[in-house]
Backbone as ProteinMPNN parsed JSONL, in Angstrom:
{"seq_chain_A": "XXXXXXXXXXXXXXXXXXXXXXXXXXXXXXXXXXXXXXXXXXXXXXXXXXXXXXXXXXXXX", "coords_chain_A": {"N_chain_A": [[14.914, -73.67, 13.828], [17.057, -76.101, 14.938], [16.543, -79.373, 15.763], [17.781, -81.946, 17.876], [18.638, -85.222, 16.804], [16.76, -87.884, 18.013], [17.776, -90.32, 20.508], [18.598, -93.515, 19.367], [17.712, -96.629, 20.245], [17.681, -99.239, 19.309], [19.638, -101.713, 17.62], [21.526, -101.546, 14.521], [21.3, -103.936, 13.131], [18.963, -105.028, 14.243], [17.085, -103.137, 13.371], [17.295, -103.467, 10.618], [16.316, -106.047, 10.349], [13.672, -105.663, 11.224], [12.872, -103.967, 9.212], [12.814, -105.64, 6.999], [10.549, -107.147, 7.507], [8.487, -105.346, 7.531], [5.39, -104.098, 6.295], [3.705, -101.982, 5.709], [3.719, -98.785, 4.084], [4.387, -96.454, 5.584], [5.683, -97.598, 7.755], [7.921, -98.731, 6.571], [9.251, -96.433, 5.613], [9.805, -95.09, 8.041], [11.368, -96.982, 9.445], [13.457, -97.233, 7.642], [14.595, -94.671, 7.774], [15.447, -94.629, 10.463], [17.265, -96.762, 10.376], [19.202, -95.777, 8.568], [20.23, -93.637, 10.053], [21.177, -94.94, 12.38], [23.049, -96.742, 11.346], [24.959, -95.057, 10.439], [24.995, -94.059, 7.889], [23.696, -91.755, 7.363], [23.771, -88.535, 8.82], [22.06, -86.595, 9.753], [18.673, -85.207, 9.699], [18.241, -84.008, 7.207], [20.004, -85.339, 5.454], [18.935, -87.917, 5.649], [16.403, -87.474, 4.523], [17.116, -86.863, 1.874], [18.205, -89.316, 1.077], [16.063, -91.153, 1.304], [14.194, -90.008, -0.276], [12.342, -88.089, 0.605], [10.747, -85.365, 2.362], [12.539, -83.068, 4.435], [11.195, -82.036, 6.658], [9.098, -83.825, 6.95], [10.531, -86.089, 7.688], [11.433, -85.256, 10.156], [9.096, -85.202, 11.631]], "CA_chain_A": [[15.477, -74.273, 15.017], [17.494, -77.468, 14.693], [16.329, -80.315, 16.86], [18.684, -83.086, 17.863], [18.054, -86.512, 16.447], [16.595, -88.639, 19.26], [18.601, -91.52, 20.716], [18.044, -94.739, 18.777], [18.156, -97.696, 21.141], [17.792, -100.496, 18.581], [20.861, -101.852, 16.825], [21.317, -101.495, 13.075], [20.854, -105.27, 12.721], [17.554, -105.155, 14.632], [16.292, -102.286, 12.486], [17.296, -104.099, 9.297], [15.407, -107.18, 10.466], [12.318, -105.115, 11.257], [12.608, -103.405, 7.889], [12.489, -106.75, 6.091], [9.212, -107.67, 7.794], [7.505, -104.263, 7.455], [4.511, -104.197, 5.133], [3.069, -100.693, 5.448], [4.649, -97.794, 3.546], [4.88, -95.576, 6.635], [6.626, -98.379, 8.562], [9.138, -98.874, 5.781], [9.947, -95.145, 5.618], [10.316, -94.808, 9.388], [12.458, -97.903, 9.752], [14.577, -96.873, 6.764], [15.217, -93.476, 8.349], [16.155, -95.036, 11.675], [18.402, -97.591, 9.979], [20.233, -94.91, 7.988], [20.858, -92.894, 11.14], [21.877, -95.855, 13.295], [24.188, -97.362, 10.661], [25.937, -94.026, 10.125], [24.922, -93.665, 6.492], [23.193, -90.385, 7.396], [24.107, -87.897, 10.095], [20.989, -85.706, 10.189], [17.381, -85.377, 9.016], [18.365, -83.583, 5.813], [20.622, -86.438, 4.709], [17.951, -89.008, 5.599], [15.379, -87.087, 3.554], [17.688, -87.002, 0.537], [18.415, -90.732, 0.77], [14.804, -91.894, 1.149], [13.334, -89.296, -1.212], [11.265, -87.482, 1.349], [10.985, -83.999, 2.795], [13.217, -82.974, 5.725], [10.195, -81.798, 7.696], [8.401, -85.103, 7.133], [11.433, -86.971, 8.431], [11.457, -84.757, 11.515], [7.836, -85.494, 12.319]], "C_chain_A": [[15.823, -75.729, 14.714], [17.276, -78.318, 15.931], [17.35, -81.433, 16.742], [17.923, -84.335, 17.441], [17.93, -87.317, 17.742], [17.504, -89.87, 19.31], [17.885, -92.736, 20.133], [18.598, -95.907, 19.579], [18.337, -99.035, 20.435], [19.108, -100.534, 17.809], [20.511, -101.779, 15.341], [20.804, -102.843, 12.568], [19.375, -105.488, 13.064], [16.657, -104.344, 13.7], [16.2, -102.885, 11.085], [16.337, -105.287, 9.274], [13.951, -106.713, 10.472], [11.911, -104.566, 9.9], [12.21, -104.487, 6.892], [11.062, -107.253, 6.286], [8.121, -106.612, 7.696], [6.684, -104.379, 6.174], [3.866, -102.869, 4.758], [4.109, -99.669, 5.004], [5.229, -96.907, 4.644], [5.881, -96.305, 7.54], [7.969, -98.486, 7.854], [9.939, -97.572, 5.787], [10.56, -94.845, 6.982], [11.503, -95.699, 9.741], [13.687, -97.626, 8.888], [15.33, -95.673, 7.325], [16.025, -93.838, 9.585], [17.396, -95.861, 11.342], [19.539, -96.736, 9.417], [20.975, -94.121, 9.068], [21.714, -93.805, 12.011], [23.123, -96.454, 12.656], [25.259, -96.339, 10.271], [25.934, -93.578, 8.682], [24.388, -92.245, 6.338], [23.466, -89.817, 8.779], [22.978, -87.028, 10.639], [19.732, -85.928, 9.346], [17.458, -85.016, 7.535], [18.967, -84.703, 4.959], [19.675, -87.624, 4.586], [16.91, -88.702, 4.532], [15.883, -87.246, 2.118], [17.811, -88.47, 0.139], [17.113, -91.5, 0.563], [13.816, -91.182, 0.236], [12.121, -88.678, -0.548], [11.656, -86.058, 1.713], [11.626, -84.006, 4.172], [12.224, -82.797, 6.875], [9.415, -83.083, 7.984], [9.241, -86.075, 7.942], [11.451, -86.558, 9.897], [10.207, -85.083, 12.318], [7.76, -86.954, 12.661]], "O_chain_A": [[14.964, -76.496, 14.28], [17.773, -78.005, 17.013], [17.738, -81.819, 15.639], [16.726, -84.475, 17.692], [18.899, -87.42, 18.494], [17.936, -90.384, 18.278], [16.7, -92.949, 20.388], [19.806, -96.146, 19.59], [19.08, -99.887, 20.923], [19.623, -99.495, 17.395], [19.352, -101.929, 14.955], [19.962, -102.884, 11.671], [18.627, -106.061, 12.273], [15.595, -104.813, 13.289], [15.152, -102.818, 10.442], [15.63, -105.501, 8.29], [13.102, -107.301, 9.803], [10.757, -104.682, 9.488], [11.356, -104.26, 6.035], [10.436, -107.73, 5.34], [6.939, -106.947, 7.771], [7.208, -104.712, 5.111], [3.517, -102.661, 3.596], [5.243, -99.679, 5.485], [6.429, -96.631, 4.644], [6.825, -95.69, 8.035], [9.023, -98.347, 8.475], [11.159, -97.594, 5.945], [11.703, -94.397, 7.068], [12.512, -95.23, 10.268], [14.821, -97.768, 9.347], [16.561, -95.661, 7.348], [17.165, -93.399, 9.734], [18.45, -95.681, 11.951], [20.704, -96.948, 9.753], [22.193, -93.957, 9.004], [22.852, -93.468, 12.338], [24.135, -96.655, 13.328], [26.342, -96.715, 9.822], [26.791, -92.79, 8.283], [24.601, -91.605, 5.308], [23.399, -90.529, 9.781], [22.929, -86.749, 11.837], [19.728, -86.727, 8.408], [16.808, -85.652, 6.705], [18.483, -84.976, 3.86], [19.616, -88.266, 3.537], [16.57, -89.568, 3.726], [15.148, -87.715, 1.249], [17.549, -88.826, -1.01], [17.061, -92.406, -0.269], [12.72, -91.689, -0.007], [11.01, -88.736, -1.075], [12.759, -85.606, 1.407], [11.299, -84.857, 4.998], [12.415, -83.363, 7.952], [9.111, -83.384, 9.139], [8.719, -86.803, 8.786], [11.482, -87.412, 10.783], [10.26, -85.222, 13.54], [6.772, -87.4, 13.245]]}, "name": "protein", "num_of_chains": 1, "seq": "XXXXXXXXXXXXXXXXXXXXXXXXXXXXXXXXXXXXXXXXXXXXXXXXXXXXXXXXXXXXX"}
């Protein structure tokens, strides 16, 4: 079952700024995924997973 990607309310610039200040690995991965989706570099969870080197299911969680 394919779930829709949730609405991202932050701008790409805001996410990039947050990404620069993130220190924990899980924060960096989550913010990277959100940034890729918001900036249009990825269209779905599968593309995000390929770009950040993670599993599609992990990205979905």
